[in-house]
Coordinates of C-alpha atoms in Angstrom, one line a residue:
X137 CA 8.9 3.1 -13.1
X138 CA 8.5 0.8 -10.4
X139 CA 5.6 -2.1 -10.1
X140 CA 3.0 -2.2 -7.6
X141 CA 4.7 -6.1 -6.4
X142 CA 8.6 -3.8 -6.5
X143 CA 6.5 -1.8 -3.7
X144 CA 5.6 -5.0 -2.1
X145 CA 8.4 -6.2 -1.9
X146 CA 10.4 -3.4 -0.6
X147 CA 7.8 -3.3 2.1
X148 CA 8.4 -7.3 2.7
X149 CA 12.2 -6.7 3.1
X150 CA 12.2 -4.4 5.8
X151 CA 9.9 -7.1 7.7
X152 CA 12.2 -8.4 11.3
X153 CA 10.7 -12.3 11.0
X154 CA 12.5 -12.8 13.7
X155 CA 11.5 -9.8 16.2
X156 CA 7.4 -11.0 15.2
X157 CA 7.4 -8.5 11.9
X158 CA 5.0 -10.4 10.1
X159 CA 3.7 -9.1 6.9
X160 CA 0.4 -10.5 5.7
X161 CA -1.6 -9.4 2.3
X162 CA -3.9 -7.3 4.5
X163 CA -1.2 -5.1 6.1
X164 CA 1.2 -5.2 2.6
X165 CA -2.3 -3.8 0.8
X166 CA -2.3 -1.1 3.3
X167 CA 1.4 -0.1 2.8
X168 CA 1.6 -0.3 -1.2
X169 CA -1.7 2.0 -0.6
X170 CA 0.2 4.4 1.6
X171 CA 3.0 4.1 -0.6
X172 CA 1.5 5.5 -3.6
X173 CA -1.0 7.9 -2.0
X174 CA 2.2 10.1 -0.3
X175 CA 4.1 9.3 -3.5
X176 CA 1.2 11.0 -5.4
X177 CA 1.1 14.2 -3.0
X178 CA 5.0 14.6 -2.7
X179 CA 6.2 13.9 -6.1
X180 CA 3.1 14.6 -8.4
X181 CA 3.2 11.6 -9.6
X182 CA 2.5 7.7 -9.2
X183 CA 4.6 5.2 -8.2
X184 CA 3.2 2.2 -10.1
X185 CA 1.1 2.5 -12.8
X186 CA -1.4 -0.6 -11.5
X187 CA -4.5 0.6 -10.0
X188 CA -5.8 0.4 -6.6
X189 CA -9.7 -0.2 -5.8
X190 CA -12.3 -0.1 -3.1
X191 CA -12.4 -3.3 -1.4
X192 CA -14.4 -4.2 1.0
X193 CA -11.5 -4.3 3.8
X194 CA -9.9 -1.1 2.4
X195 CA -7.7 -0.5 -0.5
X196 CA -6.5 -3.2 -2.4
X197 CA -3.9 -3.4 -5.2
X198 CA -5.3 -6.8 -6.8
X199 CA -2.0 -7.2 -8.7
X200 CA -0.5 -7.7 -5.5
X201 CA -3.1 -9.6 -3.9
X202 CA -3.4 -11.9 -6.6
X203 CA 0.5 -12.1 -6.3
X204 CA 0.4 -13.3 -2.9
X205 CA -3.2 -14.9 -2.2
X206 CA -1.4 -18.3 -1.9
X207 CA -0.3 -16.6 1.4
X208 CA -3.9 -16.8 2.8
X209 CA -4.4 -14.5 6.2
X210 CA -0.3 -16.1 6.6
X211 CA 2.3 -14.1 7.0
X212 CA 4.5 -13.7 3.9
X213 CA 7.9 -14.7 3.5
X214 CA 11.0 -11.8 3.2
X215 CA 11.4 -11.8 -0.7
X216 CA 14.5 -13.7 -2.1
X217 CA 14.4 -11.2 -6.2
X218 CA 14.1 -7.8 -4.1
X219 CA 15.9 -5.1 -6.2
X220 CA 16.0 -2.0 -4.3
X221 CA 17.7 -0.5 -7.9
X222 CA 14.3 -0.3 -9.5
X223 CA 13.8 3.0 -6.9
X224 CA 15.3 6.6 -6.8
X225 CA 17.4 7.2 -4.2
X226 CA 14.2 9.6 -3.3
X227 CA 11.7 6.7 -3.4
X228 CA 13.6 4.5 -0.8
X229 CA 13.2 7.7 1.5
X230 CA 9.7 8.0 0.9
X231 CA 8.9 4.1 1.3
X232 CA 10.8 4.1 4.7
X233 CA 9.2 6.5 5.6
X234 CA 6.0 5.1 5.2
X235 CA 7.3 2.1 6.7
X236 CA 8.5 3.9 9.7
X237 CA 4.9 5.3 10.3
X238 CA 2.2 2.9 9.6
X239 CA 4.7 -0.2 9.7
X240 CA 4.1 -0.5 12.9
X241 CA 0.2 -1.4 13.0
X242 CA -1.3 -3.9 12.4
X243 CA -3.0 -4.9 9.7
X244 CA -6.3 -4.7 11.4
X245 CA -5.5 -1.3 12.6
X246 CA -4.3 -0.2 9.1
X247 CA -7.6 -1.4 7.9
X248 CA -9.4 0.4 10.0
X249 CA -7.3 3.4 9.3
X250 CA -8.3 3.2 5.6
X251 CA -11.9 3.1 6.6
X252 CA -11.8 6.7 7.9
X253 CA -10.3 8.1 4.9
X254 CA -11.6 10.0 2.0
X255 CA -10.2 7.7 -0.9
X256 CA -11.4 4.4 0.1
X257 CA -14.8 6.1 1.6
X258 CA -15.7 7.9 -1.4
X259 CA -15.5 4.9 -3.6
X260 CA -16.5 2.0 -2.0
X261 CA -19.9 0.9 -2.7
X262 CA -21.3 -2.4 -0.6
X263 CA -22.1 -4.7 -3.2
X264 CA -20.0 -3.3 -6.4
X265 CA -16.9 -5.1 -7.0
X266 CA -13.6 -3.3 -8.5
X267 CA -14.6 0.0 -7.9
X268 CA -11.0 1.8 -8.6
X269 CA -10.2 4.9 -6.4
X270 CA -8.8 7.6 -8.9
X271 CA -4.9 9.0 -8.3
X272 CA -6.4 12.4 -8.3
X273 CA -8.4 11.2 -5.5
X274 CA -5.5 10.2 -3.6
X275 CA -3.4 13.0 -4.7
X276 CA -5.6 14.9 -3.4
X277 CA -6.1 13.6 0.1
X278 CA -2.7 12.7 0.8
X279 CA -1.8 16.5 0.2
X280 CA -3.7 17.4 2.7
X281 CA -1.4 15.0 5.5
X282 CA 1.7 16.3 3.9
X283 CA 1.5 19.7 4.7

């Protein structure tokens, strides 16, 4: 099974540095989130075992943002270990897929997006810190946008 920083990173290699694709923890947050919600709802199962939790701007993955923190609000660099191997062939359609669609917001945008949405919404509380937002949850809601 893949990790949650093998989503990252697939998400950080199909970044354009050089058409302004910049890639900060913010937006990669959002994506890894994406990622594993439609994962979830199309394959019934997760594709990283690390959790995700209610953070105050959206979902966060803090394996990943702990990963990349040195980053700051910077954008991050394309990955020089990305091993697209660690994915099904039915993965990489699902991750550019998701790339396609909410690749290209921003991160601001993305954050915003999360804010509407059941998973984040239900289990953020102002004040608590780590609060994790279930996969059944997720599953759940990201079901829903699949059919």
């Amino acid at each position: 099974m893949p990790s949650s920083i093998d989503a990252a990173k697939f998400f950080l290699a199909q970044a354009n540095e050089d058409a302004g694709d910049l890639v900060s923890n913010l937006k990669l947050q959002k994506l890894v989130y994406y990622a594993q919600g439609f994962h979830l709802a199309v394959f019934g199962s997760p594709l990283f075992d690390e959790k995700i939790e209610a953070w105050t701007h959206g979902p966060v993955v803090p394996s990943v943002y702990h990963h990349y923190k040195h980053h700051g609000s910077g954008s991050i660099p394309f990955p020089t270990d990305f091993d697209a191997e660690v994915f099904s062939a039915e993965q990489i359609d699902l991750l550019n897929e998701v790339q396609q669609i909410y690749g290209q917001y921003s991160a601001w945008r993305l954050r915003e997006m999360t804010h509407e949405e059941a998973p984040w919404k239900n289990n953020f509380k102002a004040g608590a810190l780590n609060l994790e937002i279930p996969k059944d949850e997720m599953q759940v809601f990201f079901k829903d946008l699949v059919k």
